[in-house]
Amino acid sequence: KYNRINELKDYYEDKLNIYKHGAKAVNWRDKKTQYLRFKKICEIGSFNKKKVLDVGCGLGHLKDFLKISKIKTNYIGIDISEKMILGAKKRSEDKNFYCLDILKISNKDIRKLKSDYVINCGLFTVKNNLNSDTWWRYMKKMIINMNKLSRKGISFNLMKNNVDYKDKHLHYQSIDQLVNFIEKKISKKIIIKNNYDLWEYTCHIFK
């Protein structure tokens, strides 16, 4: 049903092939805005001495941010791209990186991945050639599975819908539609962070 997700994997791997390392290799403009996104994602709660699952981890830059911020976590990174995971393992002392898709995981994987907090940063931004309805269905499945893997809550970011210009390969998400879905299917404990200088917002969902 979502076989075109492989095209999306190719999109990110193309960036990795071009830029090799750094924020641009995982499709961010620069390290400064990448770290601002990480900061907002991590505001869901205290990650110190907690188990954190990073879905769509890319090269594991969140692990760097946590280390620089002196936050000690039991970090696990997963990605559907084997190239990204190989790159993450190569640049990190920590080998807790796995090539996995949370829509296709076993009970054994669930036990291994179950974490206090489950996050993704930027995973829902690029829909590439998928239409918005298909992407929204994919996002809902991802959010539900992220929630299943968390004990305390999940955090992710999305592009704002009320922008002057829309790039056809990006996804712009209505806050009302998102909150309505979350309240019906997941939790009524939601915080939307819209207080930073990027054309996006961060969503925190609590158990």
PDB file of C-alpha atoms in Angstrom:
ATOM      1  CA  LYS A   1       0.000   0.000   0.000  1.00  0.00           C
ATOM      2  CA  TYR A   2       2.842   2.361   0.820  1.00  0.00           C
ATOM      3  CA  ASN A   3       5.358   0.922  -1.636  1.00  0.00           C
ATOM      4  CA  ARG A   4       6.236   4.459  -2.728  1.00  0.00           C
ATOM      5  CA  ILE A   5       7.801   4.956   0.692  1.00  0.00           C
ATOM      6  CA  ASN A   6      10.851   3.355  -0.935  1.00  0.00           C
ATOM      7  CA  GLU A   7      11.013   6.378  -3.253  1.00  0.00           C
ATOM      8  CA  LEU A   8      11.116   8.525  -0.131  1.00  0.00           C
ATOM      9  CA  LYS A   9      13.986   6.455   1.235  1.00  0.00           C
ATOM     10  CA  ASP A  10      15.802   7.071  -2.075  1.00  0.00           C
ATOM     11  CA  TYR A  11      15.154  10.830  -1.690  1.00  0.00           C
ATOM     12  CA  TYR A  12      16.989  10.920   1.657  1.00  0.00           C
ATOM     13  CA  GLU A  13      19.744   8.576   0.512  1.00  0.00           C
ATOM     14  CA  ASP A  14      20.388  10.918  -2.425  1.00  0.00           C
ATOM     15  CA  LYS A  15      20.981  13.720   0.103  1.00  0.00           C
ATOM     16  CA  LEU A  16      23.347  11.451   2.020  1.00  0.00           C
ATOM     17  CA  ASN A  17      25.256  10.592  -1.178  1.00  0.00           C
ATOM     18  CA  ILE A  18      25.619  14.282  -2.074  1.00  0.00           C
ATOM     19  CA  TYR A  19      26.503  15.811   1.323  1.00  0.00           C
ATOM     20  CA  LYS A  20      28.029  12.769   3.120  1.00  0.00           C
ATOM     21  CA  HIS A  21      27.663  14.188   6.658  1.00  0.00           C
ATOM     22  CA  GLY A  22      26.184  17.052   8.656  1.00  0.00           C
ATOM     23  CA  ALA A  23      22.661  18.505   8.696  1.00  0.00           C
ATOM     24  CA  LYS A  24      22.346  18.724   4.905  1.00  0.00           C
ATOM     25  CA  ALA A  25      23.007  14.990   4.562  1.00  0.00           C
ATOM     26  CA  VAL A  26      19.692  14.396   6.362  1.00  0.00           C
ATOM     27  CA  ASN A  27      17.857  17.157   4.468  1.00  0.00           C
ATOM     28  CA  TRP A  28      18.123  20.005   6.994  1.00  0.00           C
ATOM     29  CA  ARG A  29      19.277  23.472   5.989  1.00  0.00           C
ATOM     30  CA  ASP A  30      21.871  23.818   8.750  1.00  0.00           C
ATOM     31  CA  LYS A  31      22.900  22.597  12.190  1.00  0.00           C
ATOM     32  CA  LYS A  32      21.483  25.660  13.974  1.00  0.00           C
ATOM     33  CA  THR A  33      17.874  25.071  12.863  1.00  0.00           C
ATOM     34  CA  GLN A  34      18.300  21.297  13.235  1.00  0.00           C
ATOM     35  CA  TYR A  35      19.298  21.764  16.888  1.00  0.00           C
ATOM     36  CA  LEU A  36      16.420  24.204  17.473  1.00  0.00           C
ATOM     37  CA  ARG A  37      14.051  21.445  16.318  1.00  0.00           C
ATOM     38  CA  PHE A  38      15.747  18.943  18.635  1.00  0.00           C
ATOM     39  CA  LYS A  39      15.389  21.391  21.545  1.00  0.00           C
ATOM     40  CA  LYS A  40      11.630  21.718  20.945  1.00  0.00           C
ATOM     41  CA  ILE A  41      11.182  17.945  20.512  1.00  0.00           C
ATOM     42  CA  CYS A  42      12.990  17.317  23.817  1.00  0.00           C
ATOM     43  CA  GLU A  43      10.782  19.753  25.732  1.00  0.00           C
ATOM     44  CA  ILE A  44       8.198  16.973  26.096  1.00  0.00           C
ATOM     45  CA  GLY A  45       9.850  15.988  29.380  1.00  0.00           C
ATOM     46  CA  SER A  46      13.092  15.133  31.135  1.00  0.00           C
ATOM     47  CA  PHE A  47      15.068  12.666  29.016  1.00  0.00           C
ATOM     48  CA  ASN A  48      17.743  12.256  31.678  1.00  0.00           C
ATOM     49  CA  LYS A  49      18.185   8.559  32.567  1.00  0.00           C
ATOM     50  CA  LYS A  50      15.229   7.711  30.326  1.00  0.00           C
ATOM     51  CA  LYS A  51      14.997   5.359  27.365  1.00  0.00           C
ATOM     52  CA  VAL A  52      14.422   7.351  24.153  1.00  0.00           C
ATOM     53  CA  LEU A  53      13.528   5.922  20.741  1.00  0.00           C
ATOM     54  CA  ASP A  54      14.413   8.131  17.757  1.00  0.00           C
ATOM     55  CA  VAL A  55      12.267   7.079  14.769  1.00  0.00           C
ATOM     56  CA  GLY A  56      13.789   8.054  11.418  1.00  0.00           C
ATOM     57  CA  CYS A  57      17.063   8.778  13.184  1.00  0.00           C
ATOM     58  CA  GLY A  58      19.109   9.386  10.039  1.00  0.00           C
ATOM     59  CA  LEU A  59      22.759   9.711  11.053  1.00  0.00           C
ATOM     60  CA  GLY A  60      21.948   9.914  14.769  1.00  0.00           C
ATOM     61  CA  HIS A  61      22.398  13.673  15.174  1.00  0.00           C
ATOM     62  CA  LEU A  62      19.888  13.748  18.049  1.00  0.00           C
ATOM     63  CA  LYS A  63      22.335  11.592  20.027  1.00  0.00           C
ATOM     64  CA  ASP A  64      24.969  14.316  19.484  1.00  0.00           C
ATOM     65  CA  PHE A  65      22.528  16.988  20.672  1.00  0.00           C
ATOM     66  CA  LEU A  66      21.713  15.017  23.831  1.00  0.00           C
ATOM     67  CA  LYS A  67      25.414  14.552  24.566  1.00  0.00           C
ATOM     68  CA  ILE A  68      26.196  18.254  24.036  1.00  0.00           C
ATOM     69  CA  SER A  69      23.210  19.128  26.257  1.00  0.00           C
ATOM     70  CA  LYS A  70      24.612  16.754  28.932  1.00  0.00           C
ATOM     71  CA  ILE A  71      21.449  14.660  28.921  1.00  0.00           C
ATOM     72  CA  LYS A  72      22.258  11.017  29.674  1.00  0.00           C
ATOM     73  CA  THR A  73      19.769   8.680  28.030  1.00  0.00           C
ATOM     74  CA  ASN A  74      19.413   5.104  26.920  1.00  0.00           C
ATOM     75  CA  TYR A  75      19.156   6.098  23.250  1.00  0.00           C
ATOM     76  CA  ILE A  76      17.960   3.876  20.386  1.00  0.00           C
ATOM     77  CA  GLY A  77      17.843   5.066  16.782  1.00  0.00           C
ATOM     78  CA  ILE A  78      15.921   3.353  13.981  1.00  0.00           C
ATOM     79  CA  ASP A  79      15.567   4.154  10.291  1.00  0.00           C
ATOM     80  CA  ILE A  80      14.261   2.370   7.183  1.00  0.00           C
ATOM     81  CA  SER A  81      17.459   3.295   5.349  1.00  0.00           C
ATOM     82  CA  GLU A  82      20.285   0.812   5.825  1.00  0.00           C
ATOM     83  CA  LYS A  83      22.716   3.436   4.468  1.00  0.00           C
ATOM     84  CA  MET A  84      21.656   5.909   7.161  1.00  0.00           C
ATOM     85  CA  ILE A  85      22.019   3.280   9.880  1.00  0.00           C
ATOM     86  CA  LEU A  86      25.480   2.285   8.631  1.00  0.00           C
ATOM     87  CA  GLY A  87      26.450   5.967   8.639  1.00  0.00           C
ATOM     88  CA  ALA A  88      25.063   6.433  12.171  1.00  0.00           C
ATOM     89  CA  LYS A  89      26.991   3.413  13.487  1.00  0.00           C
ATOM     90  CA  LYS A  90      30.175   4.571  11.782  1.00  0.00           C
ATOM     91  CA  ARG A  91      30.127   8.018  13.396  1.00  0.00           C
ATOM     92  CA  SER A  92      28.949   6.965  16.858  1.00  0.00           C
ATOM     93  CA  GLU A  93      30.549   5.082  19.737  1.00  0.00           C
ATOM     94  CA  ASP A  94      27.060   3.755  20.466  1.00  0.00           C
ATOM     95  CA  LYS A  95      25.889   0.886  18.252  1.00  0.00           C
ATOM     96  CA  ASN A  96      22.232   1.148  19.301  1.00  0.00           C
ATOM     97  CA  PHE A  97      21.076   1.821  15.740  1.00  0.00           C
ATOM     98  CA  TYR A  98      18.795  -0.537  13.816  1.00  0.00           C
ATOM     99  CA  CYS A  99      17.358  -0.712  10.309  1.00  0.00           C
ATOM    100  CA  LEU A 100      13.669  -1.133  11.174  1.00  0.00           C
ATOM    101  CA  ASP A 101      10.248   0.087  10.058  1.00  0.00           C
ATOM    102  CA  ILE A 102       7.852   0.550  13.009  1.00  0.00           C
ATOM    103  CA  LEU A 103       4.938  -0.382  10.755  1.00  0.00           C
ATOM    104  CA  LYS A 104       6.509  -3.824  10.222  1.00  0.00           C
ATOM    105  CA  ILE A 105       7.973  -4.911  13.535  1.00  0.00           C
ATOM    106  CA  SER A 106       7.766  -8.176  15.454  1.00  0.00           C
ATOM    107  CA  ASN A 107       6.774  -8.655  19.095  1.00  0.00           C
ATOM    108  CA  LYS A 108      10.468  -9.193  19.823  1.00  0.00           C
ATOM    109  CA  ASP A 109      11.265  -5.809  18.236  1.00  0.00           C
ATOM    110  CA  ILE A 110       8.481  -4.167  20.250  1.00  0.00           C
ATOM    111  CA  ARG A 111      10.007  -5.461  23.500  1.00  0.00           C
ATOM    112  CA  LYS A 112      13.428  -4.172  22.444  1.00  0.00           C
ATOM    113  CA  LEU A 113      12.177  -0.754  21.301  1.00  0.00           C
ATOM    114  CA  LYS A 114       9.633   0.038  24.046  1.00  0.00           C
ATOM    115  CA  SER A 115      10.802   3.366  25.489  1.00  0.00           C
ATOM    116  CA  ASP A 116       9.826   6.127  27.881  1.00  0.00           C
ATOM    117  CA  TYR A 117       9.702   8.646  25.044  1.00  0.00           C
ATOM    118  CA  VAL A 118       9.395   8.067  21.292  1.00  0.00           C
ATOM    119  CA  ILE A 119      10.246  10.950  18.986  1.00  0.00           C
ATOM    120  CA  ASN A 120      10.692  11.785  15.349  1.00  0.00           C
ATOM    121  CA  CYS A 121      12.161  14.984  13.993  1.00  0.00           C
ATOM    122  CA  GLY A 122      11.276  15.900  10.409  1.00  0.00           C
ATOM    123  CA  LEU A 123       9.961  12.481   9.441  1.00  0.00           C
ATOM    124  CA  PHE A 124       6.590  13.893   8.366  1.00  0.00           C
ATOM    125  CA  THR A 125       7.920  16.882   6.416  1.00  0.00           C
ATOM    126  CA  VAL A 126       8.728  15.379   2.994  1.00  0.00           C
ATOM    127  CA  LYS A 127       5.958  13.419   1.264  1.00  0.00           C
ATOM    128  CA  ASN A 128       7.817  13.534  -2.063  1.00  0.00           C
ATOM    129  CA  ASN A 129       5.532  12.136  -4.807  1.00  0.00           C
ATOM    130  CA  LEU A 130       2.785  10.881  -2.503  1.00  0.00           C
ATOM    131  CA  ASN A 131      -0.491  12.783  -2.410  1.00  0.00           C
ATOM    132  CA  SER A 132      -1.535  14.481   0.825  1.00  0.00           C
ATOM    133  CA  ASP A 133      -4.345  12.014   1.636  1.00  0.00           C
ATOM    134  CA  THR A 134      -2.031   9.007   1.318  1.00  0.00           C
ATOM    135  CA  TRP A 135       0.615  10.756   3.397  1.00  0.00           C
ATOM    136  CA  TRP A 136      -1.916  11.644   6.098  1.00  0.00           C
ATOM    137  CA  ARG A 137      -2.995   7.976   6.327  1.00  0.00           C
ATOM    138  CA  TYR A 138       0.664   6.946   6.608  1.00  0.00           C
ATOM    139  CA  MET A 139       1.295   9.585   9.306  1.00  0.00           C
ATOM    140  CA  LYS A 140      -1.672   8.390  11.373  1.00  0.00           C
ATOM    141  CA  LYS A 141      -0.375   4.805  11.319  1.00  0.00           C
ATOM    142  CA  MET A 142       3.091   6.037  12.314  1.00  0.00           C
ATOM    143  CA  ILE A 143       1.766   8.171  15.186  1.00  0.00           C
ATOM    144  CA  ILE A 144      -0.341   5.268  16.505  1.00  0.00           C
ATOM    145  CA  ASN A 145       2.659   2.916  16.418  1.00  0.00           C
ATOM    146  CA  MET A 146       4.957   5.489  18.004  1.00  0.00           C
ATOM    147  CA  ASN A 147       2.432   5.771  20.823  1.00  0.00           C
ATOM    148  CA  LYS A 148       2.309   1.964  21.246  1.00  0.00           C
ATOM    149  CA  LEU A 149       6.080   1.948  21.716  1.00  0.00           C
ATOM    150  CA  SER A 150       6.078   4.688  24.377  1.00  0.00           C
ATOM    151  CA  ARG A 151       5.490   4.602  28.126  1.00  0.00           C
ATOM    152  CA  LYS A 152       5.296   8.337  28.811  1.00  0.00           C
ATOM    153  CA  GLY A 153       4.711  10.145  25.514  1.00  0.00           C
ATOM    154  CA  ILE A 154       5.675  10.950  21.940  1.00  0.00           C
ATOM    155  CA  SER A 155       6.953  14.071  20.206  1.00  0.00           C
ATOM    156  CA  PHE A 156       7.224  15.097  16.543  1.00  0.00           C
ATOM    157  CA  ASN A 157       7.137  18.165  14.315  1.00  0.00           C
ATOM    158  CA  LEU A 158       5.143  19.221  11.259  1.00  0.00           C
ATOM    159  CA  MET A 159       5.028  22.028   8.717  1.00  0.00           C
ATOM    160  CA  LYS A 160       2.391  24.710   9.358  1.00  0.00           C
ATOM    161  CA  ASN A 161      -0.571  24.747   7.021  1.00  0.00           C
ATOM    162  CA  ASN A 162      -1.047  28.535   6.954  1.00  0.00           C
ATOM    163  CA  VAL A 163       1.945  29.479   4.799  1.00  0.00           C
ATOM    164  CA  ASP A 164       2.174  31.827   1.804  1.00  0.00           C
ATOM    165  CA  TYR A 165       3.889  29.329  -0.471  1.00  0.00           C
ATOM    166  CA  LYS A 166       3.665  25.518  -0.565  1.00  0.00           C
ATOM    167  CA  ASP A 167       6.256  23.251  -2.134  1.00  0.00           C
ATOM    168  CA  LYS A 168       4.475  20.276  -3.699  1.00  0.00           C
ATOM    169  CA  HIS A 169       6.925  17.690  -2.271  1.00  0.00           C
ATOM    170  CA  LEU A 170       6.360  18.851   1.337  1.00  0.00           C
ATOM    171  CA  HIS A 171       3.448  18.125   3.662  1.00  0.00           C
ATOM    172  CA  TYR A 172       1.629  20.987   5.416  1.00  0.00           C
ATOM    173  CA  GLN A 173      -0.545  19.828   8.297  1.00  0.00           C
ATOM    174  CA  SER A 174      -3.666  21.467   9.718  1.00  0.00           C
ATOM    175  CA  ILE A 175      -3.389  21.626  13.518  1.00  0.00           C
ATOM    176  CA  ASP A 176      -7.162  21.166  13.907  1.00  0.00           C
ATOM    177  CA  GLN A 177      -7.155  17.961  11.844  1.00  0.00           C
ATOM    178  CA  LEU A 178      -4.156  16.614  13.782  1.00  0.00           C
ATOM    179  CA  VAL A 179      -5.586  17.391  17.241  1.00  0.00           C
ATOM    180  CA  ASN A 180      -8.977  15.941  16.304  1.00  0.00           C
ATOM    181  CA  PHE A 181      -7.300  12.657  15.274  1.00  0.00           C
ATOM    182  CA  ILE A 182      -5.094  12.500  18.391  1.00  0.00           C
ATOM    183  CA  GLU A 183      -8.001  13.180  20.779  1.00  0.00           C
ATOM    184  CA  LYS A 184     -10.131  10.481  19.149  1.00  0.00           C
ATOM    185  CA  LYS A 185      -7.484   7.778  18.739  1.00  0.00           C
ATOM    186  CA  ILE A 186      -4.642   8.390  21.200  1.00  0.00           C
ATOM    187  CA  SER A 187      -4.902  10.907  24.043  1.00  0.00           C
ATOM    188  CA  LYS A 188      -6.499  14.155  25.134  1.00  0.00           C
ATOM    189  CA  LYS A 189      -3.211  15.214  26.743  1.00  0.00           C
ATOM    190  CA  ILE A 190      -1.642  17.277  23.953  1.00  0.00           C
ATOM    191  CA  ILE A 191       0.648  20.295  23.763  1.00  0.00           C
ATOM    192  CA  ILE A 192       1.255  22.127  20.474  1.00  0.00           C
ATOM    193  CA  LYS A 193       4.427  24.261  20.509  1.00  0.00           C
ATOM    194  CA  ASN A 194       4.188  27.050  17.963  1.00  0.00           C
ATOM    195  CA  ASN A 195       6.536  29.480  19.694  1.00  0.00           C
ATOM    196  CA  TYR A 196       9.701  29.332  17.610  1.00  0.00           C
ATOM    197  CA  ASP A 197      10.896  30.975  14.444  1.00  0.00           C
ATOM    198  CA  LEU A 198      10.364  28.239  11.852  1.00  0.00           C
ATOM    199  CA  TRP A 199       7.407  27.484   9.566  1.00  0.00           C
ATOM    200  CA  GLU A 200       6.423  24.491  11.652  1.00  0.00           C
ATOM    201  CA  TYR A 201       5.183  23.373  15.052  1.00  0.00           C
ATOM    202  CA  THR A 202       5.997  20.593  17.518  1.00  0.00           C
ATOM    203  CA  CYS A 203       3.410  18.226  18.951  1.00  0.00           C
ATOM    204  CA  HIS A 204       3.766  16.532  22.359  1.00  0.00           C
ATOM    205  CA  ILE A 205       1.340  13.725  23.239  1.00  0.00           C
ATOM    206  CA  PHE A 206       1.258  12.319  26.771  1.00  0.00           C
ATOM    207  CA  LYS A 207      -0.073   9.027  28.134  1.00  0.00           C
TER     208      LYS A 207
END
